[in-house]
Amino acid sequence: MPDRLIYLDHAATTPVRPEALEAMLPYFSEQYGNPSSIYRLAQEARKAVDEARQKGARILGCRPNEVIFTSGGTESDNTALKGVAFAARQWGTHIITSAIEHHAVLHTCQFLEKFGFQVTYLPVDGEGIVDLRELEAAITDQTVLVSIMYANNEMGAIQPIAEMGALIKSRSRALGRSIAFHTDAVQAAGALDLNVTRLGVDLLSLSAHKFYGPKGAGVLYLRRGTPFLPQQQGGSQERFRRAGTENTPGIVGTAVALELAVAEQEEVSRRLSGLRDRIIREVPRRVPDTRLNGHPTRRLPNNVNFSFEGVEGEPVLLGLDFAGICASSGSACTSASLEPSHVLTALGLSADLAHASLRLTLGRDNTEADVDYLLETLPGIVARLRALSPLARSAD
Amino acid sequence: MASMYYSELALDHAESPRNVGVIQEADGIGVEMNPVCGDLLTLFIKVQDGHIADAKYQIRGCAGATAASSVLSELLIGASLEDAGRITFQSVLDALGGLPPSKLHSAALAEVALKKALAYYQSRGTR
């Protein structure tokens, strides 16, 4: 094992920050009361959940009762899509989404297709952006829901959510019917504006462990008046919209982490985009035949995604791991499915180039020295793998 | 940690693959590709007195495919043609101390490339 560990996989998860952990600890075995109970012990927990909800509402720019605490991004996405679709099916059965969504959205759409919904999967351009005109053209008098991710987890592309929100609102007015707009903002938190009014969204998903909060905790924003059929029954929690005893420590940790992430957003984003741009500039200089996946600037401040021609992503990850660097790949060889990333293939990449991808996602603890070490380490790993290949260019 | 995923021996072969290269005057060549994941193996064998005198290969693929090719070359060098013909993906797996379930196709790639190299050699011999 190398003595250093450089974590460059913040899109996968982040460590719980100390402030969040400290805020959570009392709610495990001291203030453990069930927020629904009546005695004082429980009321401490109730108060903590209510305060967390107010913090969340301040950040999203919404009413506290429009904030629903969930078990994370996957539940928020599932609940948003199924909740709206099943509530609105009497008015229409058409859903619009994009080809590059997280599987929590894509697989939920495929699930809804089995129940008679029709789904349009909007393509993206070569840099991962959905065309507003394509969205406009896809809206019909049957459309009840649009779900487009705010920022992509693999190649960081940022969609024009506010413009989409305005477009959907105006189309919805012209058609004289309501079309709900959901965005999966799981990767956007701590990097982009989360104000639901400015974004013009009716539903928005967050996951706490992506912004230095705990795993197993998330948020669904649900605008008042949006058609919604709760997807979990069995209690009055979250105003009957999400039954089940509240995860008090998780909720407290989520709110603290979100508040701090948003407070530090500008400074952290500026610093990380500097490191990101250095990696984007320097790696292609040191590794020939490198392709940047995604948009050069309309991407998350912490996201880099390369394809190294002729190299499989998985052994690159292994080589980096040996050197103490944690990263990830859109290569199928890192999954059981053998299918390359649907996001990279939607950009027009061949399966070979998708298999050859490397994703590096920076976080608040990364430094210039980490980038120095990456730049020293990575070129040798790629060169060594290329030298093994039957497709290698002969040196002589 | 990704390295927990492979056996120590498989990792060692993946990080320091043995016998990589090309045999210019090869007696048998086997090329096999997995079109799904893109793994590509080119295997070269040299035959002398009914034995595999040398085996080399080039590989583009995951660490599992590299490890399987590397251990195959070790199994081959010095083996009789008869023994070489009995090498299967299972022999490759056994020699590596196993591969993760999602990497079994890497061992299969090695077996098919070997079968092709031996068939190539035999077709030349009877010409």
Coordinates of C-alpha atoms in Angstrom, one line a residue:
Chain A
M1 CA 0.0 0.0 0.0
P2 CA 1.3 3.5 -0.8
D3 CA 1.3 5.8 2.2
R4 CA -0.8 8.4 0.6
L5 CA -4.5 8.2 -0.3
I6 CA -5.8 10.7 -2.8
Y7 CA -9.6 10.5 -3.2
L8 CA -10.7 11.6 -6.6
D9 CA -14.2 10.0 -6.7
H10 CA -16.4 12.6 -5.0
A11 CA -19.2 12.0 -7.5
A12 CA -19.5 8.5 -6.0
T13 CA -19.6 9.6 -2.4
T14 CA -18.0 12.0 0.0
P15 CA -16.8 11.7 3.6
V16 CA -19.2 13.0 6.3
R17 CA -17.8 16.4 7.3
P18 CA -17.1 16.8 11.0
E19 CA -19.7 19.5 11.6
A20 CA -22.4 17.2 10.2
L21 CA -21.2 14.2 12.2
E22 CA -21.1 16.2 15.4
A23 CA -24.6 17.5 14.9
M24 CA -25.9 14.0 14.2
L25 CA -24.3 12.1 17.1
P26 CA -26.8 13.2 19.9
Y27 CA -29.7 11.7 17.9
F28 CA -28.5 8.2 18.0
S29 CA -28.6 7.3 21.6
E30 CA -29.3 10.4 23.6
Q31 CA -32.2 12.2 21.8
Y32 CA -33.4 9.0 20.4
G33 CA -37.2 9.6 20.8
N34 CA -39.5 9.0 17.9
P35 CA -40.5 12.5 16.6
S36 CA -44.1 11.3 16.4
S37 CA -44.3 10.6 20.2
I38 CA -45.7 13.1 22.7
Y39 CA -43.2 13.2 25.6
R40 CA -40.4 15.7 25.9
L41 CA -37.6 13.3 24.8
A42 CA -39.4 12.9 21.5
Q43 CA -40.1 16.5 21.1
E44 CA -36.4 17.2 21.1
A45 CA -36.2 15.0 18.0
R46 CA -39.3 16.6 16.5
K47 CA -37.7 20.0 17.0
A48 CA -34.5 18.9 15.3
V49 CA -36.4 17.5 12.3
D50 CA -38.4 20.7 12.0
E51 CA -35.3 22.9 12.2
A52 CA -33.6 20.8 9.5
R53 CA -36.7 21.2 7.3
Q54 CA -36.5 25.0 7.7
K55 CA -32.8 25.0 6.8
G56 CA -33.6 23.0 3.7
A57 CA -36.5 25.3 2.8
R58 CA -34.3 28.4 3.1
I59 CA -31.7 26.9 0.7
L60 CA -34.3 25.7 -1.8
G61 CA -36.3 29.0 -1.5
C62 CA -39.5 27.1 -0.7
R63 CA -42.0 26.5 2.1
P64 CA -40.8 24.0 4.8
N65 CA -43.7 21.7 4.1
E66 CA -42.5 21.4 0.5
V67 CA -39.4 19.6 1.8
I68 CA -39.7 15.8 2.1
F69 CA -36.9 13.8 3.8
T70 CA -36.1 10.5 2.0
S71 CA -33.5 7.8 2.2
G72 CA -31.4 9.4 -0.6
G73 CA -31.3 10.3 -4.3
T74 CA -32.6 7.0 -5.6
E75 CA -35.7 7.2 -3.5
S76 CA -36.2 10.8 -4.3
D77 CA -36.1 10.1 -8.0
N78 CA -38.3 7.1 -7.8
T79 CA -40.9 8.9 -5.6
A80 CA -40.9 12.0 -7.8
L81 CA -41.5 10.1 -11.1
K82 CA -43.9 7.5 -9.9
G83 CA -45.7 9.9 -7.5
V84 CA -46.4 12.4 -10.3
A85 CA -47.0 9.8 -13.1
F86 CA -49.6 7.8 -11.1
A87 CA -51.4 10.9 -9.8
A88 CA -51.6 12.5 -13.3
R89 CA -52.3 9.5 -15.5
Q90 CA -56.0 10.6 -15.8
W91 CA -54.8 13.7 -17.7
G92 CA -52.0 12.1 -19.8
T93 CA -49.5 9.3 -19.9
H94 CA -46.5 10.9 -21.6
I95 CA -43.2 11.5 -19.9
I96 CA -40.1 13.3 -21.2
T97 CA -36.6 12.6 -19.9
S98 CA -33.1 12.5 -21.3
A99 CA -30.8 9.7 -22.5
I100 CA -28.1 10.5 -19.9
E101 CA -30.1 10.4 -16.7
H102 CA -29.0 8.3 -13.7
H103 CA -30.5 4.8 -13.6
A104 CA -32.7 5.9 -10.7
V105 CA -34.6 8.0 -13.3
L106 CA -34.1 5.8 -16.4
H107 CA -35.1 2.5 -14.8
T108 CA -38.0 4.2 -13.2
C109 CA -39.1 5.4 -16.6
Q110 CA -38.8 1.9 -18.0
F111 CA -40.8 0.7 -15.0
L112 CA -43.6 3.2 -15.8
E113 CA -43.6 2.1 -19.5
K114 CA -44.9 -1.3 -18.2
F115 CA -47.8 0.6 -16.7
G116 CA -48.8 2.2 -20.0
F117 CA -46.8 5.4 -19.9
Q118 CA -45.0 6.5 -23.0
V119 CA -41.5 7.9 -22.5
T120 CA -39.5 10.2 -24.8
Y121 CA -35.7 9.9 -24.2
L122 CA -34.2 13.2 -25.4
P123 CA -30.8 12.8 -27.0
V124 CA -27.8 15.1 -26.1
D125 CA -25.3 16.7 -28.3
G126 CA -21.6 15.6 -28.5
E127 CA -20.9 17.5 -25.3
G128 CA -23.8 16.2 -23.3
I129 CA -26.3 19.1 -23.5
V130 CA -30.0 18.6 -24.2
D131 CA -31.3 20.9 -27.0
L132 CA -34.2 23.2 -25.7
R133 CA -35.8 23.0 -29.2
E134 CA -35.9 19.2 -28.9
L135 CA -37.5 19.5 -25.5
E136 CA -40.1 21.9 -26.9
A137 CA -40.9 19.7 -29.8
A138 CA -41.3 16.6 -27.6
I139 CA -44.1 18.2 -25.4
T140 CA -47.5 17.0 -26.4
D141 CA -51.0 17.5 -25.0
Q142 CA -50.4 14.1 -23.3
T143 CA -47.3 15.2 -21.4
V144 CA -47.6 15.2 -17.6
L145 CA -44.0 15.1 -16.5
V146 CA -40.5 16.2 -17.6
S147 CA -37.5 15.0 -15.7
I148 CA -34.0 16.3 -16.7
M149 CA -30.9 16.0 -14.5
Y150 CA -29.3 19.3 -13.5
A151 CA -25.7 18.1 -13.7
N152 CA -24.5 14.7 -15.0
N153 CA -22.7 12.3 -12.6
E154 CA -20.3 10.9 -15.2
M155 CA -19.2 13.8 -17.4
G156 CA -20.4 16.7 -15.5
A157 CA -22.6 18.4 -18.2
I158 CA -24.8 21.1 -16.8
Q159 CA -28.3 21.4 -18.3
P160 CA -30.0 24.7 -18.8
I161 CA -32.7 23.9 -16.1
A162 CA -33.9 27.4 -15.6
E163 CA -34.5 27.9 -19.4
M164 CA -36.2 24.5 -19.5
G165 CA -38.4 25.5 -16.5
A166 CA -39.5 28.6 -18.3
L167 CA -40.2 26.8 -21.5
I168 CA -42.2 24.1 -19.8
K169 CA -44.2 26.7 -18.0
S170 CA -45.1 28.6 -21.1
R171 CA -45.9 25.4 -23.1
S172 CA -48.0 24.2 -20.2
R173 CA -49.9 27.5 -20.2
A174 CA -50.5 27.4 -23.9
L175 CA -51.8 23.8 -23.7
G176 CA -54.0 24.8 -20.7
R177 CA -52.7 21.9 -18.5
S178 CA -50.1 21.4 -15.9
I179 CA -46.8 19.7 -16.7
A180 CA -44.7 18.8 -13.7
F181 CA -40.9 19.5 -14.0
H182 CA -38.5 17.4 -12.0
T183 CA -34.7 17.7 -11.8
D184 CA -32.3 15.3 -10.3
A185 CA -29.9 17.7 -8.6
V186 CA -27.9 15.1 -6.8
Q187 CA -24.6 16.1 -8.4
A188 CA -25.4 19.8 -8.4
A189 CA -25.7 20.5 -4.7
G190 CA -22.8 22.5 -3.4
A191 CA -21.9 23.6 -7.0
L192 CA -25.0 25.2 -8.6
D193 CA -27.9 27.4 -7.6
L194 CA -30.7 25.3 -5.9
N195 CA -33.4 28.0 -5.8
V196 CA -36.5 26.2 -7.0
T197 CA -38.2 29.4 -8.1
R198 CA -35.3 30.6 -10.2
L199 CA -35.0 27.0 -11.6
G200 CA -38.7 26.8 -12.3
V201 CA -38.9 23.2 -11.1
D202 CA -41.8 21.4 -9.3
L203 CA -39.7 18.6 -7.9
L204 CA -36.0 18.3 -7.1
S205 CA -33.9 15.4 -5.7
L206 CA -30.9 15.6 -3.4
S207 CA -28.7 13.0 -1.8
A208 CA -26.8 14.0 1.4
H209 CA -23.7 11.8 0.9
K210 CA -22.8 13.7 -2.2
F211 CA -22.3 16.9 -0.2
Y212 CA -20.4 15.6 2.8
G213 CA -23.6 14.5 4.6
P214 CA -24.5 10.9 5.7
K215 CA -25.4 8.0 3.4
G216 CA -29.0 6.9 3.5
A217 CA -30.5 10.4 3.6
G218 CA -31.9 12.7 1.0
V219 CA -34.4 15.3 0.1
L220 CA -37.3 15.6 -2.3
Y221 CA -38.7 19.0 -2.9
L222 CA -42.3 18.9 -4.0
R223 CA -44.0 22.1 -5.0
R224 CA -47.4 22.6 -3.4
G225 CA -50.2 21.8 -5.8
T226 CA -48.2 19.3 -7.9
P227 CA -50.1 16.1 -8.6
F228 CA -48.6 13.5 -6.3
L229 CA -49.5 10.0 -5.2
P230 CA -47.4 8.9 -2.2
Q231 CA -45.3 5.9 -2.9
Q232 CA -44.9 4.7 0.7
Q233 CA -47.8 4.0 3.0
G234 CA -48.0 3.3 6.7
G235 CA -47.8 6.5 8.6
S236 CA -48.5 10.2 8.7
Q237 CA -44.8 11.2 8.6
E238 CA -43.8 13.9 6.1
R239 CA -47.5 14.9 5.8
F240 CA -48.5 11.4 4.6
R241 CA -46.2 11.8 1.6
R242 CA -43.4 9.5 2.9
A243 CA -44.5 7.1 5.7
G244 CA -41.9 5.8 8.1
T245 CA -40.2 7.0 11.2
E246 CA -38.0 9.9 10.5
N247 CA -34.2 9.2 10.3
T248 CA -33.5 12.0 12.8
P249 CA -29.7 11.8 12.7
G250 CA -29.6 11.5 9.0
I251 CA -32.0 14.5 8.6
V252 CA -30.0 16.6 10.9
G253 CA -26.7 15.7 9.2
T254 CA -28.3 16.4 5.8
A255 CA -29.4 19.9 6.8
V256 CA -26.0 20.9 8.4
A257 CA -24.0 19.5 5.4
L258 CA -26.3 21.2 2.9
E259 CA -26.1 24.6 4.6
L260 CA -22.3 24.5 4.8
A261 CA -22.0 23.2 1.2
V262 CA -24.1 26.1 0.0
A263 CA -22.2 28.6 2.2
E264 CA -18.9 27.5 0.8
Q265 CA -20.1 26.9 -2.7
E266 CA -18.6 29.9 -4.4
E267 CA -15.1 29.6 -2.9
V268 CA -14.9 25.8 -3.2
S269 CA -16.2 25.9 -6.8
R270 CA -13.7 28.5 -7.8
R271 CA -10.8 26.5 -6.3
L272 CA -11.9 23.2 -7.7
S273 CA -12.5 24.5 -11.2
G274 CA -8.9 25.7 -11.1
L275 CA -7.7 22.2 -10.3
R276 CA -10.1 20.7 -12.8
D277 CA -8.9 23.0 -15.6
R278 CA -5.3 22.2 -14.8
I279 CA -6.0 18.4 -15.1
I280 CA -7.9 19.0 -18.4
R281 CA -5.0 21.1 -19.8
E282 CA -2.1 19.0 -18.5
V283 CA -3.2 15.3 -19.0
P284 CA -3.6 15.5 -22.8
R285 CA -0.1 17.1 -22.9
R286 CA 1.4 14.1 -21.1
V287 CA -0.9 11.3 -22.5
P288 CA -1.2 11.3 -26.3
D289 CA -4.6 10.4 -27.8
T290 CA -6.6 11.6 -24.9
R291 CA -10.2 12.8 -25.4
L292 CA -12.1 15.0 -23.0
N293 CA -15.6 13.8 -22.6
G294 CA -18.3 16.4 -21.9
H295 CA -18.4 20.1 -22.4
P296 CA -15.1 22.0 -21.7
T297 CA -16.8 24.7 -19.6
R298 CA -20.4 23.8 -19.0
R299 CA -19.5 21.1 -16.6
L300 CA -19.4 20.7 -12.8
P301 CA -16.4 22.4 -11.2
N302 CA -15.1 19.1 -9.9
N303 CA -15.6 16.8 -12.9
V304 CA -13.0 15.5 -15.3
N305 CA -13.7 12.7 -17.7
F306 CA -11.2 11.4 -20.3
S307 CA -11.0 8.5 -22.7
F308 CA -7.5 7.2 -23.4
E309 CA -7.6 5.6 -26.8
G310 CA -6.7 1.9 -26.9
V311 CA -6.7 1.4 -23.2
E312 CA -9.3 -0.3 -21.0
G313 CA -10.5 1.9 -18.0
E314 CA -10.4 -0.9 -15.4
P315 CA -6.7 -1.5 -15.4
V316 CA -6.1 2.2 -15.3
L317 CA -8.2 2.3 -12.1
L318 CA -6.2 -0.6 -10.7
G319 CA -2.9 1.1 -11.5
L320 CA -4.1 4.3 -9.9
D321 CA -5.3 2.3 -6.8
F322 CA -1.8 0.8 -6.5
A323 CA -0.5 4.4 -6.4
G324 CA -3.1 5.4 -3.8
I325 CA -5.5 7.3 -6.1
C326 CA -9.2 6.5 -6.0
A327 CA -11.1 7.2 -9.3
S328 CA -13.8 5.6 -11.5
S329 CA -14.6 4.6 -15.0
G330 CA -17.5 4.3 -17.4
S331 CA -16.0 1.0 -18.5
A332 CA -18.2 -2.0 -18.3
C333 CA -15.3 -4.0 -17.0
T334 CA -15.9 -2.3 -13.6
S335 CA -19.5 -3.6 -13.6
A336 CA -21.0 -7.0 -14.0
S337 CA -23.1 -6.0 -17.0
L338 CA -20.3 -5.6 -19.6
E339 CA -22.3 -2.8 -21.1
P340 CA -20.4 0.5 -21.5
S341 CA -21.8 3.6 -19.9
H342 CA -25.1 4.8 -21.5
V343 CA -24.0 8.4 -20.8
L344 CA -20.8 8.2 -22.8
T345 CA -22.4 6.3 -25.7
A346 CA -25.1 9.0 -25.7
L347 CA -22.3 11.5 -26.4
G348 CA -21.6 9.5 -29.6
L349 CA -18.5 7.6 -28.2
S350 CA -17.8 4.2 -29.5
A351 CA -18.0 1.3 -27.1
D352 CA -14.2 1.2 -27.2
L353 CA -13.9 4.8 -26.1
A354 CA -16.5 4.4 -23.4
H355 CA -14.6 1.4 -22.1
A356 CA -11.5 3.6 -22.1
S357 CA -12.9 6.3 -19.9
L358 CA -11.6 7.6 -16.6
R359 CA -13.6 9.8 -14.3
L360 CA -11.8 12.0 -11.8
T361 CA -14.1 14.0 -9.4
L362 CA -12.5 16.5 -7.0
G363 CA -13.6 17.5 -3.6
R364 CA -13.1 20.1 -0.9
D365 CA -10.0 18.4 0.6
N366 CA -8.1 18.1 -2.7
T367 CA -5.0 20.3 -3.3
E368 CA -2.6 21.3 -6.0
A369 CA -0.2 18.7 -4.6
D370 CA -2.8 16.0 -5.3
V371 CA -3.0 17.1 -8.9
D372 CA 0.8 17.2 -9.1
Y373 CA 0.9 13.5 -8.0
L374 CA -1.9 12.5 -10.4
L375 CA 0.0 14.2 -13.3
E376 CA 3.2 12.3 -12.3
T377 CA 1.4 9.0 -11.9
L378 CA -1.2 8.7 -14.6
P379 CA 0.9 9.0 -17.8
G380 CA 3.1 6.0 -16.9
I381 CA 0.1 3.8 -16.2
V382 CA -1.5 4.5 -19.5
A383 CA 1.8 4.1 -21.4
R384 CA 2.5 0.8 -19.8
L385 CA -1.0 -0.5 -20.7
R386 CA -0.6 0.7 -24.3
A387 CA 2.7 -1.1 -24.6
L388 CA 0.9 -4.4 -23.9
S389 CA -1.7 -3.9 -26.6
P390 CA -1.7 -5.6 -30.0
L391 CA -2.9 -2.3 -31.3
A392 CA 0.2 -0.5 -30.0
R393 CA 2.0 1.7 -32.4
S394 CA 5.4 0.2 -33.0
A395 CA 8.2 2.2 -31.4
D396 CA 10.6 1.3 -34.2
Chain B
M1 CA -10.2 -0.9 -3.0
A2 CA -10.1 -2.4 -6.4
S3 CA -7.2 -4.6 -5.6
M4 CA -9.3 -6.6 -3.0
Y5 CA -11.3 -7.7 -5.9
Y6 CA -8.6 -9.9 -7.6
S7 CA -6.4 -12.6 -6.0
E8 CA -2.9 -11.6 -5.1
L9 CA -1.5 -13.7 -7.9
A10 CA -3.9 -12.3 -10.5
L11 CA -3.0 -8.8 -9.4
D12 CA 0.7 -9.6 -9.7
H13 CA 0.2 -10.9 -13.2
A14 CA -1.9 -7.9 -14.1
E15 CA 0.7 -5.5 -12.8
S16 CA 3.8 -7.4 -14.1
P17 CA 2.6 -9.4 -17.0
R18 CA 5.1 -12.2 -18.0
N19 CA 6.2 -13.0 -21.6
V20 CA 4.6 -10.0 -23.3
G21 CA 5.6 -9.6 -26.9
V22 CA 5.5 -10.9 -30.4
I23 CA 7.2 -14.1 -31.9
Q24 CA 8.3 -13.1 -35.4
E25 CA 8.5 -16.6 -36.8
A26 CA 5.6 -18.1 -34.8
D27 CA 4.4 -21.6 -35.5
G28 CA 0.9 -20.7 -34.3
I29 CA -1.0 -17.5 -33.9
G30 CA -4.4 -17.1 -32.2
V31 CA -6.3 -13.8 -32.2
E32 CA -9.5 -13.6 -30.1
M33 CA -11.7 -10.6 -29.3
N34 CA -14.6 -10.2 -27.0
P35 CA -16.8 -7.8 -29.0
V36 CA -18.9 -6.9 -25.9
C37 CA -16.1 -5.5 -23.7
G38 CA -13.5 -5.0 -26.4
D39 CA -10.8 -7.3 -24.9
L40 CA -8.3 -8.3 -27.6
L41 CA -5.7 -11.0 -27.3
T42 CA -3.0 -12.0 -29.8
L43 CA -1.2 -15.2 -28.8
F44 CA 2.0 -16.5 -30.5
I45 CA 3.5 -20.0 -30.0
K46 CA 6.8 -21.5 -31.1
V47 CA 6.8 -25.4 -31.3
Q48 CA 9.9 -27.6 -31.1
D49 CA 9.9 -31.4 -30.8
G50 CA 6.3 -31.7 -29.9
H51 CA 6.6 -29.0 -27.1
I52 CA 5.8 -25.4 -26.8
A53 CA 9.2 -23.8 -26.8
D54 CA 8.0 -20.3 -26.4
A55 CA 4.7 -18.3 -26.0
K56 CA 4.2 -14.6 -26.2
Y57 CA 1.1 -12.4 -26.4
Q58 CA -0.2 -8.9 -26.7
I59 CA -3.3 -7.9 -24.8
R60 CA -5.7 -4.9 -24.7
G61 CA -8.3 -5.4 -22.0
C62 CA -9.0 -5.4 -18.3
A63 CA -6.7 -6.5 -15.6
G64 CA -8.4 -10.0 -15.6
A65 CA -7.7 -10.5 -19.3
T66 CA -4.0 -9.4 -18.8
A67 CA -3.6 -11.8 -15.9
A68 CA -5.3 -14.7 -17.8
S69 CA -3.0 -14.2 -20.8
S70 CA 0.1 -13.9 -18.6
V71 CA -0.6 -17.1 -16.7
L72 CA -1.5 -18.9 -19.9
S73 CA 1.9 -18.1 -21.3
E74 CA 3.5 -19.6 -18.2
L75 CA 1.3 -22.8 -18.5
L76 CA 2.3 -23.1 -22.1
I77 CA 6.0 -22.7 -22.1
G78 CA 7.6 -26.2 -21.9
A79 CA 4.2 -28.0 -22.1
S80 CA 3.8 -30.9 -24.6
L81 CA 1.3 -30.2 -27.4
E82 CA -0.9 -32.8 -25.9
D83 CA -0.9 -31.0 -22.6
A84 CA -1.3 -27.6 -24.2
G85 CA -4.4 -29.0 -26.0
R86 CA -6.0 -29.9 -22.6
I87 CA -5.7 -26.3 -21.2
T88 CA -9.1 -24.8 -20.6
F89 CA -10.4 -21.6 -19.1
Q90 CA -10.6 -23.7 -15.8
S91 CA -6.9 -24.4 -15.9
V92 CA -6.3 -20.7 -16.3
L93 CA -8.6 -19.9 -13.4
D94 CA -7.0 -22.5 -11.2
A95 CA -3.5 -21.2 -12.0
L96 CA -4.6 -17.7 -11.1
G97 CA -6.2 -18.7 -7.8
G98 CA -9.6 -17.7 -9.4
L99 CA -11.0 -14.5 -11.0
P100 CA -14.0 -12.5 -9.9
P101 CA -17.3 -13.9 -11.3
S102 CA -17.7 -10.9 -13.7
K103 CA -14.2 -11.7 -15.1
L104 CA -14.7 -15.4 -16.1
H105 CA -14.9 -14.3 -19.7
S106 CA -11.2 -13.2 -19.5
A107 CA -10.2 -16.8 -18.9
A108 CA -12.5 -17.9 -21.7
L109 CA -10.7 -15.4 -24.0
A110 CA -7.4 -17.0 -23.2
E111 CA -8.7 -20.5 -23.9
V112 CA -10.2 -19.6 -27.3
A113 CA -7.0 -17.8 -28.4
L114 CA -5.0 -20.9 -27.4
K115 CA -7.3 -23.2 -29.3
K116 CA -7.0 -21.0 -32.4
A117 CA -3.2 -20.9 -32.1
L118 CA -3.0 -24.7 -31.9
A119 CA -5.4 -25.2 -34.8
Y120 CA -3.3 -22.8 -36.8
Y121 CA -0.2 -24.8 -36.0
Q122 CA -1.8 -28.1 -36.9
S123 CA -3.2 -26.7 -40.2
R124 CA 0.3 -25.7 -41.1
G125 CA 1.7 -29.1 -40.2
T126 CA -0.6 -31.0 -42.5
R127 CA -0.1 -28.8 -45.4

